[in-house]
PDB file of C-alpha atoms in Angstrom:
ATOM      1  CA  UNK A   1     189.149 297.182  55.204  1.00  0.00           C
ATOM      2  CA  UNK A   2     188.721 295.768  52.059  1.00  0.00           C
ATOM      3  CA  UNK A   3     185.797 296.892  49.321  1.00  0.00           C
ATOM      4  CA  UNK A   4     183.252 293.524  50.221  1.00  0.00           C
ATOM      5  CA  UNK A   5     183.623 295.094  54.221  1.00  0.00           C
ATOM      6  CA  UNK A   6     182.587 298.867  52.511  1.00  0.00           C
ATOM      7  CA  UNK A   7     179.897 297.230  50.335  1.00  0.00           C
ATOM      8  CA  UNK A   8     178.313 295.352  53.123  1.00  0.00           C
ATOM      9  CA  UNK A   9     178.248 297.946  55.324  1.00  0.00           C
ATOM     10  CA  UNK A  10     176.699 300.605  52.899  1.00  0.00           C
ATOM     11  CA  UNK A  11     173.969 297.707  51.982  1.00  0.00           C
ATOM     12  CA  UNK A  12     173.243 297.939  55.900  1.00  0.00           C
ATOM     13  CA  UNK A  13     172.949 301.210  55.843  1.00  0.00           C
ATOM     14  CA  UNK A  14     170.683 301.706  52.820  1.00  0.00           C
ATOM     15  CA  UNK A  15     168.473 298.687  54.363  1.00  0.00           C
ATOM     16  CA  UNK A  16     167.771 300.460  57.349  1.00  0.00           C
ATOM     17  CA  UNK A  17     167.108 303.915  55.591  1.00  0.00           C
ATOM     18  CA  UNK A  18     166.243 303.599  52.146  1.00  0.00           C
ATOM     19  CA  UNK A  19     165.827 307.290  51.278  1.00  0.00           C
ATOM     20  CA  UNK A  20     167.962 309.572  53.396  1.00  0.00           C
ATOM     21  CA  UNK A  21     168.071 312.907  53.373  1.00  0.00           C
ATOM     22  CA  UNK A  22     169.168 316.113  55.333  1.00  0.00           C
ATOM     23  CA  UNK A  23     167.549 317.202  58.693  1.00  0.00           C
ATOM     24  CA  UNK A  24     167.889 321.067  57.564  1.00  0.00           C
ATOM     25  CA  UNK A  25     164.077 322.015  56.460  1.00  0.00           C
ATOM     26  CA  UNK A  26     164.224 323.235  53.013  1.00  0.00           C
ATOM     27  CA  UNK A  27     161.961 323.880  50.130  1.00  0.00           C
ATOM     28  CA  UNK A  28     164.236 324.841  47.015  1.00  0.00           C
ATOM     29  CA  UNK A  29     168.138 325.416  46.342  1.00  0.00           C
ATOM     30  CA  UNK A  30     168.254 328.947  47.469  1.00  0.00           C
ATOM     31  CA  UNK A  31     166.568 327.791  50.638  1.00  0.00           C
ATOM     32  CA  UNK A  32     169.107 324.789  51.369  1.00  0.00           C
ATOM     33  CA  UNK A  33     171.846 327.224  50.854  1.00  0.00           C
ATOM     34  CA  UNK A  34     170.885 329.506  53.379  1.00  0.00           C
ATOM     35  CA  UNK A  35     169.817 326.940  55.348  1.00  0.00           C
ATOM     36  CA  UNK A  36     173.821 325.540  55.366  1.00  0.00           C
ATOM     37  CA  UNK A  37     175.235 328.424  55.763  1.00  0.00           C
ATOM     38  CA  UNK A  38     173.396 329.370  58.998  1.00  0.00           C
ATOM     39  CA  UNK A  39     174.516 325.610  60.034  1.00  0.00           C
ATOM     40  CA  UNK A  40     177.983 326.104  60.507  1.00  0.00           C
ATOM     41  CA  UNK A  41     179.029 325.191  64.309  1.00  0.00           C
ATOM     42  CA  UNK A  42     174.985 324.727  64.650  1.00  0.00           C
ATOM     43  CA  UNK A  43     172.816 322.720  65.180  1.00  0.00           C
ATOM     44  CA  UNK A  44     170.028 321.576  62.347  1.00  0.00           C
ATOM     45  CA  UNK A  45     167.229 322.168  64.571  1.00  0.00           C
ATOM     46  CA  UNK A  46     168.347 325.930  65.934  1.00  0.00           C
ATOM     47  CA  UNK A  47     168.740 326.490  62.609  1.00  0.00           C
ATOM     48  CA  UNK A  48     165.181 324.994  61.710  1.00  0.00           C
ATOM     49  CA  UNK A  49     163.400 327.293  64.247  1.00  0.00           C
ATOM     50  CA  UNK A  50     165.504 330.217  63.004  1.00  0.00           C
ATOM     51  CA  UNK A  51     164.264 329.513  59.012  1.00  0.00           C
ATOM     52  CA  UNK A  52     161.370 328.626  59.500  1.00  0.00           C
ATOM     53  CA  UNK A  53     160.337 332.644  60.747  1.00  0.00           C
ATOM     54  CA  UNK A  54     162.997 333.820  57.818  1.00  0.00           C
ATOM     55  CA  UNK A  55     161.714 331.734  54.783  1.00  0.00           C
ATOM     56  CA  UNK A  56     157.923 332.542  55.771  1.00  0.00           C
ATOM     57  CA  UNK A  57     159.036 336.259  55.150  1.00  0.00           C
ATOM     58  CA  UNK A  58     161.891 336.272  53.028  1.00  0.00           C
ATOM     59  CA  UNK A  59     163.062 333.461  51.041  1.00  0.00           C
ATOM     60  CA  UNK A  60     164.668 334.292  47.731  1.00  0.00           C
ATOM     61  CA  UNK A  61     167.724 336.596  47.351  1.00  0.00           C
ATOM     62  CA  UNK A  62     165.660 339.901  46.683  1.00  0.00           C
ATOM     63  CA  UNK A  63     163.400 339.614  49.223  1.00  0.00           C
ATOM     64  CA  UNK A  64     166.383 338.763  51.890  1.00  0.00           C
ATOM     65  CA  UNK A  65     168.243 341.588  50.004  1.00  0.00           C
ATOM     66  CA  UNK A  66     165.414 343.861  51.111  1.00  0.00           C
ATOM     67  CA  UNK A  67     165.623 342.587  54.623  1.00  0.00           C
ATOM     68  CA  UNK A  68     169.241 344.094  54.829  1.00  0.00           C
ATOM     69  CA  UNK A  69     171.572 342.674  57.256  1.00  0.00           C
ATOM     70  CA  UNK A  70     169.990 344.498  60.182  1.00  0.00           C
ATOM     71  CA  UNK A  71     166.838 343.201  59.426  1.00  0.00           C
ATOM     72  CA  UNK A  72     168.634 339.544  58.699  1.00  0.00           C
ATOM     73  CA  UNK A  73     169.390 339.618  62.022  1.00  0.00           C
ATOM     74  CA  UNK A  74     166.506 339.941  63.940  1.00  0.00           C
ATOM     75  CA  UNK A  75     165.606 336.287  62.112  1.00  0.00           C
ATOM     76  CA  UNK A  76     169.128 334.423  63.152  1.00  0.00           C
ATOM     77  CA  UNK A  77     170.155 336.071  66.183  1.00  0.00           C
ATOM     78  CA  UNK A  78     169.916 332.757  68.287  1.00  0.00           C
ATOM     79  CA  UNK A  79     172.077 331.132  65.897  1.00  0.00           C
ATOM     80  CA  UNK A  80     176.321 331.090  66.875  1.00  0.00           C
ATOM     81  CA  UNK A  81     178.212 333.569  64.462  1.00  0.00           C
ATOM     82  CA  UNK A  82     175.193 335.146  63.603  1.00  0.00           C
ATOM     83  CA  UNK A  83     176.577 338.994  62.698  1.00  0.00           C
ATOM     84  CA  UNK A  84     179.281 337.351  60.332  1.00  0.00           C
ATOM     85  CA  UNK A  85     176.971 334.698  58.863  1.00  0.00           C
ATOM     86  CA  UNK A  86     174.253 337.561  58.002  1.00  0.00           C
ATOM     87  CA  UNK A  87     177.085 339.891  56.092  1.00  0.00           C
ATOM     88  CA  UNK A  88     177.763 336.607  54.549  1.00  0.00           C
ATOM     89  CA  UNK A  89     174.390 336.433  53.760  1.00  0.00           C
ATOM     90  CA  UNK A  90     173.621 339.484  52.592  1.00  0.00           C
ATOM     91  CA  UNK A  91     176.526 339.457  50.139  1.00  0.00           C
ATOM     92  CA  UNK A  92     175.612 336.084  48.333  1.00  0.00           C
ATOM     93  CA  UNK A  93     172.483 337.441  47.824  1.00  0.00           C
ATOM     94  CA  UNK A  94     173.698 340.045  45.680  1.00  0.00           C
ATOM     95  CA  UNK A  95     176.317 338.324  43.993  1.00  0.00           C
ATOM     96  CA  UNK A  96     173.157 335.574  43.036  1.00  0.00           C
ATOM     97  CA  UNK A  97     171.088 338.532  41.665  1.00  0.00           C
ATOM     98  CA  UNK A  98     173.860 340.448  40.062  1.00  0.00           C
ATOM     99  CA  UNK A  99     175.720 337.277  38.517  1.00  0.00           C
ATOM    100  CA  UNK A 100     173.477 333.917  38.225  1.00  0.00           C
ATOM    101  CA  UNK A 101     169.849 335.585  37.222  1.00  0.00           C
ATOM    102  CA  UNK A 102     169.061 335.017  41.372  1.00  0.00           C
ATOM    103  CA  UNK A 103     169.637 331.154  40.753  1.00  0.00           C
ATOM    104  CA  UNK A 104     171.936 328.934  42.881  1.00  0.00           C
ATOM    105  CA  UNK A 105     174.555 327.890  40.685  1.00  0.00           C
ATOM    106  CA  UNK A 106     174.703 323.934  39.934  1.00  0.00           C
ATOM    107  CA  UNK A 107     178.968 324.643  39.818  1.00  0.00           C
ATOM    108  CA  UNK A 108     181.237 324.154  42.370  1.00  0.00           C
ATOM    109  CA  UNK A 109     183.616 326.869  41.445  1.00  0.00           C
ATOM    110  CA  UNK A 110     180.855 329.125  41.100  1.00  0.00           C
ATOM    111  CA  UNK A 111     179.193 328.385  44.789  1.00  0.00           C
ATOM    112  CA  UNK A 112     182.602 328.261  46.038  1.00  0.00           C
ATOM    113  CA  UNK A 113     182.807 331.815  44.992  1.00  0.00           C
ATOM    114  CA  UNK A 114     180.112 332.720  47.440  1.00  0.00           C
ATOM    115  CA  UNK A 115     180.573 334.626  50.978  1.00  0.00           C
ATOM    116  CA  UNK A 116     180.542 331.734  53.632  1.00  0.00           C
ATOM    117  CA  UNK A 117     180.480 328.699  51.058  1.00  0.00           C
ATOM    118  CA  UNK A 118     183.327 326.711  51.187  1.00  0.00           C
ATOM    119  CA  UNK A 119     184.168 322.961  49.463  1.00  0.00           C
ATOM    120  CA  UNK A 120     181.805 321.254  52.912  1.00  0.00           C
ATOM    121  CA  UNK A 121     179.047 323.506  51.900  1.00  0.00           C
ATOM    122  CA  UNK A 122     179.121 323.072  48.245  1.00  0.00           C
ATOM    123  CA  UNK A 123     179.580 319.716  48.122  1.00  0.00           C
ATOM    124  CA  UNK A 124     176.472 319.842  50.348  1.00  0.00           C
ATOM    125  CA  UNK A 125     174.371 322.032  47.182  1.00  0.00           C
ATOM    126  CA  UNK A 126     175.914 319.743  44.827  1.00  0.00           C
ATOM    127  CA  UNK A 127     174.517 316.409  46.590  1.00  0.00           C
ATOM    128  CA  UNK A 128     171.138 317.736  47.945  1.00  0.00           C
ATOM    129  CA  UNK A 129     169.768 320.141  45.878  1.00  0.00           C
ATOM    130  CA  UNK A 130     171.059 319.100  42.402  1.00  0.00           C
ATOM    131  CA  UNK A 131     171.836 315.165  42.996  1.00  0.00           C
ATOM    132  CA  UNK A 132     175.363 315.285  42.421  1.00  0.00           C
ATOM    133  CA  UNK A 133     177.272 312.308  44.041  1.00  0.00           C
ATOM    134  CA  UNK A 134     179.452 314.490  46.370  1.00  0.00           C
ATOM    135  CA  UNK A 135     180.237 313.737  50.059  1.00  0.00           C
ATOM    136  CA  UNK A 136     180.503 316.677  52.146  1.00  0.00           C
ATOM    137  CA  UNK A 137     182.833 315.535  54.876  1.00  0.00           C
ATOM    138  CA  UNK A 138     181.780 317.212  58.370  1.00  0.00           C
ATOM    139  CA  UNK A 139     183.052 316.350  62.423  1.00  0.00           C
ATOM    140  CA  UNK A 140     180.413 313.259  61.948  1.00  0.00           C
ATOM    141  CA  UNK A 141     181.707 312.138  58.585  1.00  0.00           C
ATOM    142  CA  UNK A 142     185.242 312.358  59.711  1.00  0.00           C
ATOM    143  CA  UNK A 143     184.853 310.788  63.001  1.00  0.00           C
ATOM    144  CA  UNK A 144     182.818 307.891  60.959  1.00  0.00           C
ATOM    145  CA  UNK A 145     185.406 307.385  57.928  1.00  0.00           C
ATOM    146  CA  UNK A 146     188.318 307.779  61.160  1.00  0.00           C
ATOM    147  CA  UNK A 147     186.807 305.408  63.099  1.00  0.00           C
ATOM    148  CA  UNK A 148     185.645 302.542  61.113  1.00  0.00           C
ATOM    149  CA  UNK A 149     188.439 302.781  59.119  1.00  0.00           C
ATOM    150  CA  UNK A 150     185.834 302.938  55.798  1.00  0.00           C
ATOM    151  CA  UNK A 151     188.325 305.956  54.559  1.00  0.00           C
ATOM    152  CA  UNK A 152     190.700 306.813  57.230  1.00  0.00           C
ATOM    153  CA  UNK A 153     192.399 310.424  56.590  1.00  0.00           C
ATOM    154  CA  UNK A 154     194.320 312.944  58.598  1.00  0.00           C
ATOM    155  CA  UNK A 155     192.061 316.101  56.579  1.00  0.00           C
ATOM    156  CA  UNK A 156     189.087 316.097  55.383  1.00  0.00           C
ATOM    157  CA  UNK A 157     189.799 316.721  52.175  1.00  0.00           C
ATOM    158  CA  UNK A 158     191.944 313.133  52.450  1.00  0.00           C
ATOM    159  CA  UNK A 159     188.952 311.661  54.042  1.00  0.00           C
ATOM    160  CA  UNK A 160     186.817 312.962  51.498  1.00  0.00           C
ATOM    161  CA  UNK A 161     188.896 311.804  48.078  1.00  0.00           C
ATOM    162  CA  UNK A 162     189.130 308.333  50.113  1.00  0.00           C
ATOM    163  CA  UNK A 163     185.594 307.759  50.194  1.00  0.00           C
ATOM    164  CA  UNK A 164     184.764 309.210  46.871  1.00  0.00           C
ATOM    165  CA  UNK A 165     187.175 306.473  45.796  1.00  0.00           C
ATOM    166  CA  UNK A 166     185.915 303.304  47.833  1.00  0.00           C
ATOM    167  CA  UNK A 167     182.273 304.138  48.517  1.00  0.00           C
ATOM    168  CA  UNK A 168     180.613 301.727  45.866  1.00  0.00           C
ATOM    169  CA  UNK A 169     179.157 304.018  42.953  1.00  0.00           C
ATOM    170  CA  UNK A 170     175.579 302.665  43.642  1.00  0.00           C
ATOM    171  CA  UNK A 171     175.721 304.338  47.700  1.00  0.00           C
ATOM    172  CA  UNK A 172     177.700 306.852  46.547  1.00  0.00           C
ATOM    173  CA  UNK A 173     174.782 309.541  46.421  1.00  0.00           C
ATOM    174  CA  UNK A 174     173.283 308.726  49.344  1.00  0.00           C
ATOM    175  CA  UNK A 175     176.156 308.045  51.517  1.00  0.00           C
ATOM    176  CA  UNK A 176     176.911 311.865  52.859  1.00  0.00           C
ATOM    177  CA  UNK A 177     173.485 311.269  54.066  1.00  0.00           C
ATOM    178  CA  UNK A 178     174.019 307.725  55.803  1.00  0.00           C
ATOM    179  CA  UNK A 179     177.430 308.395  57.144  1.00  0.00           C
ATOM    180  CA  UNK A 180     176.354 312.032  58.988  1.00  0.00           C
ATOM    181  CA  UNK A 181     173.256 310.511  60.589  1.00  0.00           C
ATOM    182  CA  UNK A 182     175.169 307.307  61.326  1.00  0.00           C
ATOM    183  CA  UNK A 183     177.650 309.898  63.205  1.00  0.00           C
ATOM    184  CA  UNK A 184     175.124 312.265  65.100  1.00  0.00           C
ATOM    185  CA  UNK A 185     172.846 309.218  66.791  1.00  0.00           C
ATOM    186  CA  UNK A 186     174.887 305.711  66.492  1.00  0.00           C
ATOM    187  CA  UNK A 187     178.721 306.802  66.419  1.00  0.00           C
ATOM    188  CA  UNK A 188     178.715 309.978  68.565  1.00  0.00           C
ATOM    189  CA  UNK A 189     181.844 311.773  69.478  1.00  0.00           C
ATOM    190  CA  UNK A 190     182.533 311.115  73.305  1.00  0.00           C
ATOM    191  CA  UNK A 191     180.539 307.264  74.031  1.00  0.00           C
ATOM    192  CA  UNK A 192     179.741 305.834  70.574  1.00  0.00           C
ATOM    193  CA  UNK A 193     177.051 302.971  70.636  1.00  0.00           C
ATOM    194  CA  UNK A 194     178.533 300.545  69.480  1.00  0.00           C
ATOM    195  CA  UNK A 195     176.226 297.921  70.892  1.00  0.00           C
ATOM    196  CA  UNK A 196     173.280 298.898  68.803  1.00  0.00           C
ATOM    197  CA  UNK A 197     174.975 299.616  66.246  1.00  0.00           C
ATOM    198  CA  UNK A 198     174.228 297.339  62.670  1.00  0.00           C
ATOM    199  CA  UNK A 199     177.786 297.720  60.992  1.00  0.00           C
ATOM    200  CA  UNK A 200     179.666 296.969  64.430  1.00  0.00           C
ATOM    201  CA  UNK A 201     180.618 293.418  63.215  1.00  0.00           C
ATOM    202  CA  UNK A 202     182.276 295.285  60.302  1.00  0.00           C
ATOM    203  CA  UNK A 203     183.801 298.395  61.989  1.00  0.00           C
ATOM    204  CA  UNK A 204     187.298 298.234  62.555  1.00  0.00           C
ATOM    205  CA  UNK A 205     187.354 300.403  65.855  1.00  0.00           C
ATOM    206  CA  UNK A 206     189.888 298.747  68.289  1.00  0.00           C
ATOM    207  CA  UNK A 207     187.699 300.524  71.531  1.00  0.00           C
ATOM    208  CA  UNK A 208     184.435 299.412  70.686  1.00  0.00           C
ATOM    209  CA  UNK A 209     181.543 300.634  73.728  1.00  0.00           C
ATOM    210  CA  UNK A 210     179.287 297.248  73.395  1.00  0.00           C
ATOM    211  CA  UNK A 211     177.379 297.778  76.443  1.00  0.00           C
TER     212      UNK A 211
END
C-alpha cells in the first residue's frame, strides 16, 4: 500500500465523519481516565451505565478517594475485572492528589506511572483529553491496520510506530478515532462488511465478505 492508497482512504474516512470522537461519556481528563481504565476487556456502553451513577457522586480523585475501594465497588461491580480495576483505581487517585496537585498529567511517562495505565491507555489521555496526535492501538485498530494492510505489524507497538509513520500528519489526530469505529461496526472481527464498506476498493484484504 503505498501513501496516495493511505491518503485516500483517511480522506474517506474524515468525509464520512468529520469530527470523531470516543464513545466513553466523559466530561473532563480525570473523568476520561477513569472512564478507560474501567474499559479494559469492556465494553464502552457497560462502562457508560457504570459512570454515569459514579461521576454523579464522585468524580474527582478526592471525592473517589473518599469512596474507598469498597465503596468503588458498589459503582463498577457489573464491569469484568472490577475488584482489580477499583484497587487500581483507588491508588491513582492518590498518587494524582499526592503528586500532580489532583490533575491528570499531560506526560506520558507520568500517566504511564499510574496503577492500570499502560502505553494503550495513555496514548488514549494524550489524544482525547489533551489533543496530542497519538494512536492508541486496540483489538479494532490492530485488526484494521492487519487487515487493510494500512500498517501491518505482528505487535501493537509495531502496528502503532507504522501508522504514526504513514498516517498523513493532517488525519493523524483523528485517526485513533476513525480506525476504532471503522473496526467495531464496518470491519468486525469474525464477518467484516466489506460490502458496505467505503475504503473496500482500497483495502488490501485478500478474503473480502462483499455480500
Amino acid at each position: 500500500m503505498n501513501k496516495e492508497i493511505r491518503r485516500e482512504i483517511f480522506e474517506r474516512l474524515k468525509k464520512q465523519n468529520p469530527r470523531p470522537t470516543t464513545e466513553l461519556n466523559y466530561r473532563t481528563p480525570f473523568e476520561l481516565l477513569i472512564a478507560v481504565i474501567l474499559s479494559a476487556q469492556a465494553t464502552d456502553k457497560g462502562v457508560n451505565k457504570a459512570t454515569e451513577k459514579l461521576f454523579a457522586v464522585a468524580n474527582t480523585p478526592e471525592s473517589i478517594l473518599a469512596l474507598g475501594e469498597k465503596g468503588l465497588k458498589n459503582y463498577i461491580k457489573t464491569i469484568g475485572l472490577f475488584n482489580n480495576k477499583a484497587k487500581n483505581i483507588i491508588q491513582t487517585c492518590r498518587i494524582l492528589i499526592e503528586k500532580h496537585g489532583s490533575q491528570v498529567p499531560e506526560d506520558r511517562q507520568a500517566l504511564e506511572a499510574l496503577p492500570g495505565v499502560g502505553r494503550k491507555t495513555a496514548n488514549v489521555i494524550l489524544n482525547t483529553a489533551f489533543g496530542h496526535p497519538t494512536i492508541a492501538v486496540d483489538t479494532h485498530i490492530f485488526r484494521v491496520a492487519n487487515r487493510t494492510r494500512i500498517a501491518p505489524g505482528k505487535t501493537v507497538l509495531e502496528v502503532e510506530k507504522k501508522l504514526m509513520r504513514f498516517v498523513p500528519e493532517q488525519y493523524r489526530q483523528d485517526a485513533h478515532h476513525w480506525l476504532i469505529l471503522h473496526g467495531r461496526y464496518t470491519c468486525i472481527a469474525r464477518k467484516p462488511r466489506c460490502g458496505s464498506c467505503i475504503i473496500e476498493d482500497l483495502c488490501e484484504y485478500k478474503d473480502k465478505n462483499l455480500d
